[in-house]
Structures are given as C-alpha cells and as structure tokens.
PDB file of N, CA and C in Angstrom:
ATOM      1  N   MET A   1     -16.243 -31.152   0.981  1.00 90.00           N
ATOM      2  CA  MET A   1     -15.071 -31.104   1.835  1.00 90.00           C
ATOM      3  C   MET A   1     -14.670 -29.641   2.030  1.00 90.00           C
ATOM      4  N   PRO A   2     -14.417 -29.223   3.269  1.00 93.00           N
ATOM      5  CA  PRO A   2     -14.052 -27.823   3.528  1.00 93.00           C
ATOM      6  C   PRO A   2     -12.679 -27.485   2.957  1.00 93.00           C
ATOM      7  N   THR A   3     -12.527 -26.228   2.592  1.00 96.00           N
ATOM      8  CA  THR A   3     -11.246 -25.718   2.105  1.00 96.00           C
ATOM      9  C   THR A   3     -10.599 -24.922   3.223  1.00 96.00           C
ATOM     10  N   ILE A   4      -9.391 -25.338   3.612  1.00 97.00           N
ATOM     11  CA  ILE A   4      -8.636 -24.651   4.658  1.00 97.00           C
ATOM     12  C   ILE A   4      -7.318 -24.190   4.046  1.00 97.00           C
ATOM     13  N   ILE A   5      -7.022 -22.924   4.223  1.00 97.00           N
ATOM     14  CA  ILE A   5      -5.785 -22.320   3.715  1.00 97.00           C
ATOM     15  C   ILE A   5      -4.931 -21.960   4.920  1.00 97.00           C
ATOM     16  N   GLN A   6      -3.624 -22.209   4.836  1.00 97.00           N
ATOM     17  CA  GLN A   6      -2.720 -21.780   5.901  1.00 97.00           C
ATOM     18  C   GLN A   6      -1.660 -20.859   5.324  1.00 97.00           C
ATOM     19  N   ILE A   7      -1.466 -19.738   6.009  1.00 97.00           N
ATOM     20  CA  ILE A   7      -0.397 -18.793   5.698  1.00 97.00           C
ATOM     21  C   ILE A   7       0.489 -18.744   6.930  1.00 97.00           C
ATOM     22  N   SER A   8       1.784 -18.753   6.721  1.00 96.00           N
ATOM     23  CA  SER A   8       2.690 -18.787   7.862  1.00 96.00           C
ATOM     24  C   SER A   8       3.807 -17.761   7.701  1.00 96.00           C
ATOM     25  N   ASP A   9       4.275 -17.261   8.832  1.00 96.00           N
ATOM     26  CA  ASP A   9       5.472 -16.412   8.887  1.00 96.00           C
ATOM     27  C   ASP A   9       5.386 -15.162   8.026  1.00 96.00           C
ATOM     28  N   CYS A  10       4.377 -14.341   8.267  1.00 97.00           N
ATOM     29  CA  CYS A  10       4.219 -13.088   7.527  1.00 97.00           C
ATOM     30  C   CYS A  10       5.339 -12.092   7.847  1.00 97.00           C
ATOM     31  N   HIS A  11       5.768 -12.041   9.108  1.00 96.00           N
ATOM     32  CA  HIS A  11       6.865 -11.177   9.566  1.00 96.00           C
ATOM     33  C   HIS A  11       6.709  -9.723   9.146  1.00 96.00           C
ATOM     34  N   LEU A  12       5.487  -9.167   9.262  1.00 97.00           N
ATOM     35  CA  LEU A  12       5.276  -7.772   8.902  1.00 97.00           C
ATOM     36  C   LEU A  12       6.014  -6.841   9.850  1.00 97.00           C
ATOM     37  N   LEU A  13       6.374  -5.706   9.303  1.00 97.00           N
ATOM     38  CA  LEU A  13       7.064  -4.658  10.057  1.00 97.00           C
ATOM     39  C   LEU A  13       6.186  -3.415  10.106  1.00 97.00           C
ATOM     40  N   ALA A  14       6.408  -2.577  11.090  1.00 97.00           N
ATOM     41  CA  ALA A  14       5.659  -1.325  11.202  1.00 97.00           C
ATOM     42  C   ALA A  14       5.931  -0.431   9.993  1.00 97.00           C
ATOM     43  N   ASP A  15       7.135  -0.452   9.492  1.00 97.00           N
ATOM     44  CA  ASP A  15       7.509   0.329   8.315  1.00 97.00           C
ATOM     45  C   ASP A  15       6.958  -0.365   7.069  1.00 97.00           C
ATOM     46  N   PRO A  16       6.029   0.254   6.342  1.00 95.00           N
ATOM     47  CA  PRO A  16       5.447  -0.387   5.167  1.00 95.00           C
ATOM     48  C   PRO A  16       6.470  -0.761   4.104  1.00 95.00           C
ATOM     49  N   GLU A  17       7.606  -0.070   4.079  1.00 96.00           N
ATOM     50  CA  GLU A  17       8.654  -0.360   3.100  1.00 96.00           C
ATOM     51  C   GLU A  17       9.739  -1.272   3.680  1.00 96.00           C
ATOM     52  N   GLY A  18       9.591  -1.668   4.938  1.00 95.00           N
ATOM     53  CA  GLY A  18      10.605  -2.484   5.601  1.00 95.00           C
ATOM     54  C   GLY A  18      10.728  -3.862   4.973  1.00 95.00           C
ATOM     55  N   ASP A  19      11.906  -4.427   5.145  1.00 96.00           N
ATOM     56  CA  ASP A  19      12.121  -5.771   4.617  1.00 96.00           C
ATOM     57  C   ASP A  19      12.822  -6.648   5.647  1.00 96.00           C
ATOM     58  N   VAL A  20      12.633  -7.930   5.500  1.00 97.00           N
ATOM     59  CA  VAL A  20      13.305  -8.940   6.315  1.00 97.00           C
ATOM     60  C   VAL A  20      14.088  -9.808   5.351  1.00 97.00           C
ATOM     61  N   ARG A  21      15.405  -9.753   5.489  1.00 96.00           N
ATOM     62  CA  ARG A  21      16.294 -10.520   4.622  1.00 96.00           C
ATOM     63  C   ARG A  21      16.029 -10.250   3.140  1.00 96.00           C
ATOM     64  N   GLY A  22      15.774  -8.966   2.832  1.00 97.00           N
ATOM     65  CA  GLY A  22      15.575  -8.554   1.454  1.00 97.00           C
ATOM     66  C   GLY A  22      14.167  -8.754   0.916  1.00 97.00           C
ATOM     67  N   ILE A  23      13.250  -9.227   1.749  1.00 97.00           N
ATOM     68  CA  ILE A  23      11.868  -9.455   1.313  1.00 97.00           C
ATOM     69  C   ILE A  23      10.979  -8.398   1.942  1.00 97.00           C
ATOM     70  N   ARG A  24      10.262  -7.668   1.108  1.00 97.00           N
ATOM     71  CA  ARG A  24       9.319  -6.652   1.601  1.00 97.00           C
ATOM     72  C   ARG A  24       8.047  -7.388   2.005  1.00 97.00           C
ATOM     73  N   THR A  25       7.965  -7.677   3.279  1.00 97.00           N
ATOM     74  CA  THR A  25       6.949  -8.599   3.783  1.00 97.00           C
ATOM     75  C   THR A  25       5.516  -8.095   3.625  1.00 97.00           C
ATOM     76  N   ARG A  26       5.297  -6.811   3.762  1.00 97.00           N
ATOM     77  CA  ARG A  26       3.927  -6.291   3.620  1.00 97.00           C
ATOM     78  C   ARG A  26       3.462  -6.446   2.175  1.00 97.00           C
ATOM     79  N   GLU A  27       4.334  -6.122   1.239  1.00 97.00           N
ATOM     80  CA  GLU A  27       4.016  -6.287  -0.178  1.00 97.00           C
ATOM     81  C   GLU A  27       3.743  -7.757  -0.505  1.00 97.00           C
ATOM     82  N   THR A  28       4.545  -8.649   0.068  1.00 97.00           N
ATOM     83  CA  THR A  28       4.365 -10.081  -0.170  1.00 97.00           C
ATOM     84  C   THR A  28       3.026 -10.561   0.377  1.00 97.00           C
ATOM     85  N   LEU A  29       2.646 -10.129   1.584  1.00 98.00           N
ATOM     86  CA  LEU A  29       1.362 -10.539   2.139  1.00 98.00           C
ATOM     87  C   LEU A  29       0.215 -10.022   1.280  1.00 98.00           C
ATOM     88  N   ARG A  30       0.319  -8.814   0.781  1.00 98.00           N
ATOM     89  CA  ARG A  30      -0.731  -8.279  -0.096  1.00 98.00           C
ATOM     90  C   ARG A  30      -0.863  -9.133  -1.365  1.00 98.00           C
ATOM     91  N   LYS A  31       0.252  -9.555  -1.934  1.00 98.00           N
ATOM     92  CA  LYS A  31       0.215 -10.412  -3.126  1.00 98.00           C
ATOM     93  C   LYS A  31      -0.428 -11.766  -2.813  1.00 98.00           C
ATOM     94  N   VAL A  32      -0.052 -12.340  -1.690  1.00 97.00           N
ATOM     95  CA  VAL A  32      -0.639 -13.626  -1.282  1.00 97.00           C
ATOM     96  C   VAL A  32      -2.137 -13.462  -1.088  1.00 97.00           C
ATOM     97  N   TRP A  33      -2.544 -12.371  -0.454  1.00 96.00           N
ATOM     98  CA  TRP A  33      -3.962 -12.145  -0.187  1.00 96.00           C
ATOM     99  C   TRP A  33      -4.747 -11.971  -1.476  1.00 96.00           C
ATOM    100  N   ARG A  34      -4.182 -11.257  -2.457  1.00 97.00           N
ATOM    101  CA  ARG A  34      -4.841 -11.114  -3.763  1.00 97.00           C
ATOM    102  C   ARG A  34      -5.005 -12.474  -4.431  1.00 97.00           C
ATOM    103  N   HIS A  35      -3.978 -13.299  -4.345  1.00 97.00           N
ATOM    104  CA  HIS A  35      -4.040 -14.652  -4.916  1.00 97.00           C
ATOM    105  C   HIS A  35      -5.160 -15.463  -4.271  1.00 97.00           C
ATOM    106  N   LEU A  36      -5.265 -15.394  -2.952  1.00 96.00           N
ATOM    107  CA  LEU A  36      -6.329 -16.123  -2.256  1.00 96.00           C
ATOM    108  C   LEU A  36      -7.707 -15.643  -2.688  1.00 96.00           C
ATOM    109  N   ARG A  37      -7.882 -14.339  -2.787  1.00 93.00           N
ATOM    110  CA  ARG A  37      -9.186 -13.804  -3.204  1.00 93.00           C
ATOM    111  C   ARG A  37      -9.541 -14.249  -4.615  1.00 93.00           C
ATOM    112  N   GLU A  38      -8.556 -14.317  -5.501  1.00 96.00           N
ATOM    113  CA  GLU A  38      -8.806 -14.702  -6.888  1.00 96.00           C
ATOM    114  C   GLU A  38      -9.049 -16.200  -7.046  1.00 96.00           C
ATOM    115  N   HIS A  39      -8.299 -17.013  -6.323  1.00 96.00           N
ATOM    116  CA  HIS A  39      -8.328 -18.463  -6.549  1.00 96.00           C
ATOM    117  C   HIS A  39      -9.098 -19.262  -5.503  1.00 96.00           C
ATOM    118  N   TYR A  40      -9.283 -18.700  -4.316  1.00 95.00           N
ATOM    119  CA  TYR A  40      -9.985 -19.419  -3.234  1.00 95.00           C
ATOM    120  C   TYR A  40     -10.966 -18.488  -2.508  1.00 95.00           C
ATOM    121  N   PRO A  41     -11.861 -17.838  -3.230  1.00 94.00           N
ATOM    122  CA  PRO A  41     -12.740 -16.867  -2.583  1.00 94.00           C
ATOM    123  C   PRO A  41     -13.711 -17.479  -1.586  1.00 94.00           C
ATOM    124  N   GLU A  42     -13.971 -18.747  -1.702  1.00 93.00           N
ATOM    125  CA  GLU A  42     -14.939 -19.402  -0.820  1.00 93.00           C
ATOM    126  C   GLU A  42     -14.273 -20.295   0.228  1.00 93.00           C
ATOM    127  N   ALA A  43     -12.993 -20.071   0.496  1.00 96.00           N
ATOM    128  CA  ALA A  43     -12.303 -20.879   1.516  1.00 96.00           C
ATOM    129  C   ALA A  43     -13.068 -20.817   2.830  1.00 96.00           C
ATOM    130  N   ASP A  44     -13.230 -21.976   3.461  1.00 97.00           N
ATOM    131  CA  ASP A  44     -13.991 -22.057   4.703  1.00 97.00           C
ATOM    132  C   ASP A  44     -13.241 -21.467   5.892  1.00 97.00           C
ATOM    133  N   ARG A  45     -11.942 -21.650   5.923  1.00 98.00           N
ATOM    134  CA  ARG A  45     -11.132 -21.190   7.043  1.00 98.00           C
ATOM    135  C   ARG A  45      -9.762 -20.799   6.502  1.00 98.00           C
ATOM    136  N   ILE A  46      -9.204 -19.707   7.054  1.00 97.00           N
ATOM    137  CA  ILE A  46      -7.856 -19.271   6.724  1.00 97.00           C
ATOM    138  C   ILE A  46      -7.082 -19.223   8.036  1.00 97.00           C
ATOM    139  N   VAL A  47      -6.067 -20.040   8.131  1.00 98.00           N
ATOM    140  CA  VAL A  47      -5.227 -20.099   9.323  1.00 98.00           C
ATOM    141  C   VAL A  47      -3.981 -19.264   9.047  1.00 98.00           C
ATOM    142  N   ILE A  48      -3.738 -18.286   9.907  1.00 97.00           N
ATOM    143  CA  ILE A  48      -2.511 -17.493   9.806  1.00 97.00           C
ATOM    144  C   ILE A  48      -1.684 -17.838  11.026  1.00 97.00           C
ATOM    145  N   SER A  49      -0.600 -18.556  10.774  1.00 96.00           N
ATOM    146  CA  SER A  49       0.244 -18.981  11.894  1.00 96.00           C
ATOM    147  C   SER A  49       1.472 -18.086  11.978  1.00 96.00           C
ATOM    148  N   GLY A  50       2.022 -17.981  13.174  1.00 91.00           N
ATOM    149  CA  GLY A  50       3.134 -17.073  13.456  1.00 91.00           C
ATOM    150  C   GLY A  50       4.339 -17.361  12.595  1.00 91.00           C
ATOM    151  N   ASP A  51       5.047 -16.387  12.416  1.00 95.00           N
ATOM    152  CA  ASP A  51       5.040 -15.095  13.073  1.00 95.00           C
ATOM    153  C   ASP A  51       4.262 -14.078  12.232  1.00 95.00           C
ATOM    154  N   LEU A  52       3.277 -13.432  12.835  1.00 96.00           N
ATOM    155  CA  LEU A  52       2.533 -12.404  12.121  1.00 96.00           C
ATOM    156  C   LEU A  52       3.400 -11.167  11.915  1.00 96.00           C
ATOM    157  N   THR A  53       4.147 -10.796  12.950  1.00 95.00           N
ATOM    158  CA  THR A  53       5.012  -9.620  12.862  1.00 95.00           C
ATOM    159  C   THR A  53       6.456 -10.027  13.116  1.00 95.00           C
ATOM    160  N   HIS A  54       7.331  -9.112  12.778  1.00 95.00           N
ATOM    161  CA  HIS A  54       8.749  -9.330  13.040  1.00 95.00           C
ATOM    162  C   HIS A  54       9.219  -8.432  14.171  1.00 95.00           C
ATOM    163  N   ASP A  55       8.540  -7.295  14.329  1.00 95.00           N
ATOM    164  CA  ASP A  55       8.979  -6.305  15.313  1.00 95.00           C
ATOM    165  C   ASP A  55       8.028  -6.140  16.496  1.00 95.00           C
ATOM    166  N   GLU A  56       6.933  -6.891  16.516  1.00 94.00           N
ATOM    167  CA  GLU A  56       5.964  -6.886  17.619  1.00 94.00           C
ATOM    168  C   GLU A  56       5.363  -5.512  17.894  1.00 94.00           C
ATOM    169  N   ARG A  57       5.310  -4.636  16.903  1.00 96.00           N
ATOM    170  CA  ARG A  57       4.753  -3.297  17.102  1.00 96.00           C
ATOM    171  C   ARG A  57       3.270  -3.288  16.743  1.00 96.00           C
ATOM    172  N   VAL A  58       2.531  -2.446  17.419  1.00 96.00           N
ATOM    173  CA  VAL A  58       1.089  -2.331  17.197  1.00 96.00           C
ATOM    174  C   VAL A  58       0.799  -2.060  15.715  1.00 96.00           C
ATOM    175  N   GLU A  59       1.589  -1.195  15.102  1.00 97.00           N
ATOM    176  CA  GLU A  59       1.372  -0.847  13.696  1.00 97.00           C
ATOM    177  C   GLU A  59       1.470  -2.072  12.784  1.00 97.00           C
ATOM    178  N   SER A  60       2.314  -3.011  13.150  1.00 96.00           N
ATOM    179  CA  SER A  60       2.467  -4.234  12.352  1.00 96.00           C
ATOM    180  C   SER A  60       1.212  -5.093  12.418  1.00 96.00           C
ATOM    181  N   TYR A  61       0.666  -5.233  13.624  1.00 96.00           N
ATOM    182  CA  TYR A  61      -0.567  -6.006  13.784  1.00 96.00           C
ATOM    183  C   TYR A  61      -1.737  -5.312  13.095  1.00 96.00           C
ATOM    184  N   GLU A  62      -1.761  -3.981  13.158  1.00 97.00           N
ATOM    185  CA  GLU A  62      -2.810  -3.236  12.467  1.00 97.00           C
ATOM    186  C   GLU A  62      -2.734  -3.451  10.963  1.00 97.00           C
ATOM    187  N   ALA A  63      -1.522  -3.561  10.427  1.00 97.00           N
ATOM    188  CA  ALA A  63      -1.347  -3.816   8.995  1.00 97.00           C
ATOM    189  C   ALA A  63      -1.879  -5.202   8.627  1.00 97.00           C
ATOM    190  N   VAL A  64      -1.604  -6.204   9.456  1.00 97.00           N
ATOM    191  CA  VAL A  64      -2.141  -7.546   9.208  1.00 97.00           C
ATOM    192  C   VAL A  64      -3.662  -7.483   9.206  1.00 97.00           C
ATOM    193  N   ARG A  65      -4.226  -6.811  10.185  1.00 96.00           N
ATOM    194  CA  ARG A  65      -5.689  -6.698  10.284  1.00 96.00           C
ATOM    195  C   ARG A  65      -6.265  -5.982   9.064  1.00 96.00           C
ATOM    196  N   GLU A  66      -5.624  -4.912   8.632  1.00 97.00           N
ATOM    197  CA  GLU A  66      -6.109  -4.143   7.484  1.00 97.00           C
ATOM    198  C   GLU A  66      -6.090  -4.996   6.215  1.00 97.00           C
ATOM    199  N   ILE A  67      -5.025  -5.728   5.999  1.00 97.00           N
ATOM    200  CA  ILE A  67      -4.889  -6.539   4.793  1.00 97.00           C
ATOM    201  C   ILE A  67      -5.896  -7.682   4.780  1.00 97.00           C
ATOM    202  N   THR A  68      -6.156  -8.275   5.925  1.00 96.00           N
ATOM    203  CA  THR A  68      -6.998  -9.479   5.999  1.00 96.00           C
ATOM    204  C   THR A  68      -8.443  -9.190   6.417  1.00 96.00           C
ATOM    205  N   ARG A  69      -8.784  -7.944   6.630  1.00 96.00           N
ATOM    206  CA  ARG A  69     -10.083  -7.522   7.190  1.00 96.00           C
ATOM    207  C   ARG A  69     -11.286  -8.174   6.513  1.00 96.00           C
ATOM    208  N   GLU A  70     -11.298  -8.258   5.206  1.00 93.00           N
ATOM    209  CA  GLU A  70     -12.487  -8.743   4.504  1.00 93.00           C
ATOM    210  C   GLU A  70     -12.822 -10.204   4.815  1.00 93.00           C
ATOM    211  N   CYS A  71     -11.877 -10.949   5.350  1.00 93.00           N
ATOM    212  CA  CYS A  71     -12.121 -12.362   5.674  1.00 93.00           C
ATOM    213  C   CYS A  71     -12.039 -12.626   7.168  1.00 93.00           C
ATOM    214  N   ALA A  72     -12.131 -11.598   7.976  1.00 93.00           N
ATOM    215  CA  ALA A  72     -11.905 -11.718   9.419  1.00 93.00           C
ATOM    216  C   ALA A  72     -12.716 -12.830  10.068  1.00 93.00           C
ATOM    217  N   SER A  73     -13.940 -13.034   9.637  1.00 95.00           N
ATOM    218  CA  SER A  73     -14.785 -14.048  10.278  1.00 95.00           C
ATOM    219  C   SER A  73     -14.328 -15.477   9.981  1.00 95.00           C
ATOM    220  N   ARG A  74     -13.476 -15.638   8.980  1.00 96.00           N
ATOM    221  CA  ARG A  74     -13.003 -16.984   8.615  1.00 96.00           C
ATOM    222  C   ARG A  74     -11.559 -17.241   9.032  1.00 96.00           C
ATOM    223  N   ILE A  75     -10.953 -16.282   9.724  1.00 97.00           N
ATOM    224  CA  ILE A  75      -9.531 -16.379  10.067  1.00 97.00           C
ATOM    225  C   ILE A  75      -9.343 -16.935  11.472  1.00 97.00           C
ATOM    226  N   LEU A  76      -8.384 -17.831  11.597  1.00 97.00           N
ATOM    227  CA  LEU A  76      -7.905 -18.342  12.879  1.00 97.00           C
ATOM    228  C   LEU A  76      -6.425 -17.962  12.950  1.00 97.00           C
ATOM    229  N   VAL A  77      -6.036 -17.287  14.023  1.00 96.00           N
ATOM    230  CA  VAL A  77      -4.648 -16.850  14.184  1.00 96.00           C
ATOM    231  C   VAL A  77      -3.956 -17.697  15.231  1.00 96.00           C
ATOM    232  N   ILE A  78      -2.758 -18.157  14.903  1.00 96.00           N
ATOM    233  CA  ILE A  78      -1.919 -18.893  15.841  1.00 96.00           C
ATOM    234  C   ILE A  78      -0.621 -18.092  15.967  1.00 96.00           C
ATOM    235  N   PRO A  79      -0.387 -17.431  17.106  1.00 94.00           N
ATOM    236  CA  PRO A  79       0.802 -16.603  17.256  1.00 94.00           C
ATOM    237  C   PRO A  79       2.094 -17.419  17.256  1.00 94.00           C
ATOM    238  N   GLY A  80       3.163 -16.731  16.878  1.00 91.00           N
ATOM    239  CA  GLY A  80       4.493 -17.340  16.879  1.00 91.00           C
ATOM    240  C   GLY A  80       5.400 -16.650  17.888  1.00 91.00           C
ATOM    241  N   ASN A  81       6.663 -16.995  17.880  1.00 89.00           N
ATOM    242  CA  ASN A  81       7.589 -16.459  18.880  1.00 89.00           C
ATOM    243  C   ASN A  81       7.878 -14.975  18.708  1.00 89.00           C
ATOM    244  N   HIS A  82       7.617 -14.376  17.536  1.00 80.00           N
ATOM    245  CA  HIS A  82       7.792 -12.950  17.353  1.00 80.00           C
ATOM    246  C   HIS A  82       6.527 -12.173  17.690  1.00 80.00           C
ATOM    247  N   ASP A  83       5.460 -12.854  18.031  1.00 88.00           N
ATOM    248  CA  ASP A  83       4.185 -12.207  18.289  1.00 88.00           C
ATOM    249  C   ASP A  83       3.984 -11.936  19.772  1.00 88.00           C
ATOM    250  N   ASP A  84       3.349 -10.804  20.049  1.00 79.00           N
ATOM    251  CA  ASP A  84       3.091 -10.392  21.422  1.00 79.00           C
ATOM    252  C   ASP A  84       1.586 -10.285  21.612  1.00 79.00           C
TER     253      ASP A  84
END
C-alpha cells in the first residue's frame, strides 16, 4: 500500500525569522521535514496543500523549494488562497 503524506498551511514568510501568530513558520516546516525524513523516508507521495506562503513573495516560495528540494520528484503542490 502506498504511503501518502500531507502537509498543509505552511504560511512561510520571506523573512526567515518572521512569524505568523507567534509561530516561526520556516523553523516549523524545517522540523516537520526532518521528522518526515526520519520516520517516512520512503513515502511514495508528499502532498503540500496551501497555503505555502503567507506573503506571496518569491523569497517565500524559494524557501519552500529549498527545504523540500530533496523530495521534489515525489511532491504534489495544491495552492491555497495565499498562494500566487
């Protein structure tokens, strides 16, 4: 049976130290990604559903790409209302 992981509402900001409602979203995504690599290294598909960014800036999308790069071939992205 295939393993499918879904991550939702990353809300990354261009500012690496930025936070949304007191949560440093880039740091949180990095922690989630480390957990996935440790516990689900062979996941067949990783779905990242919106909102990927909170500020819709190019730098925010680049940060998502940088963090998730090693699994790019297994990722399916579904944009949300904060995504451009």
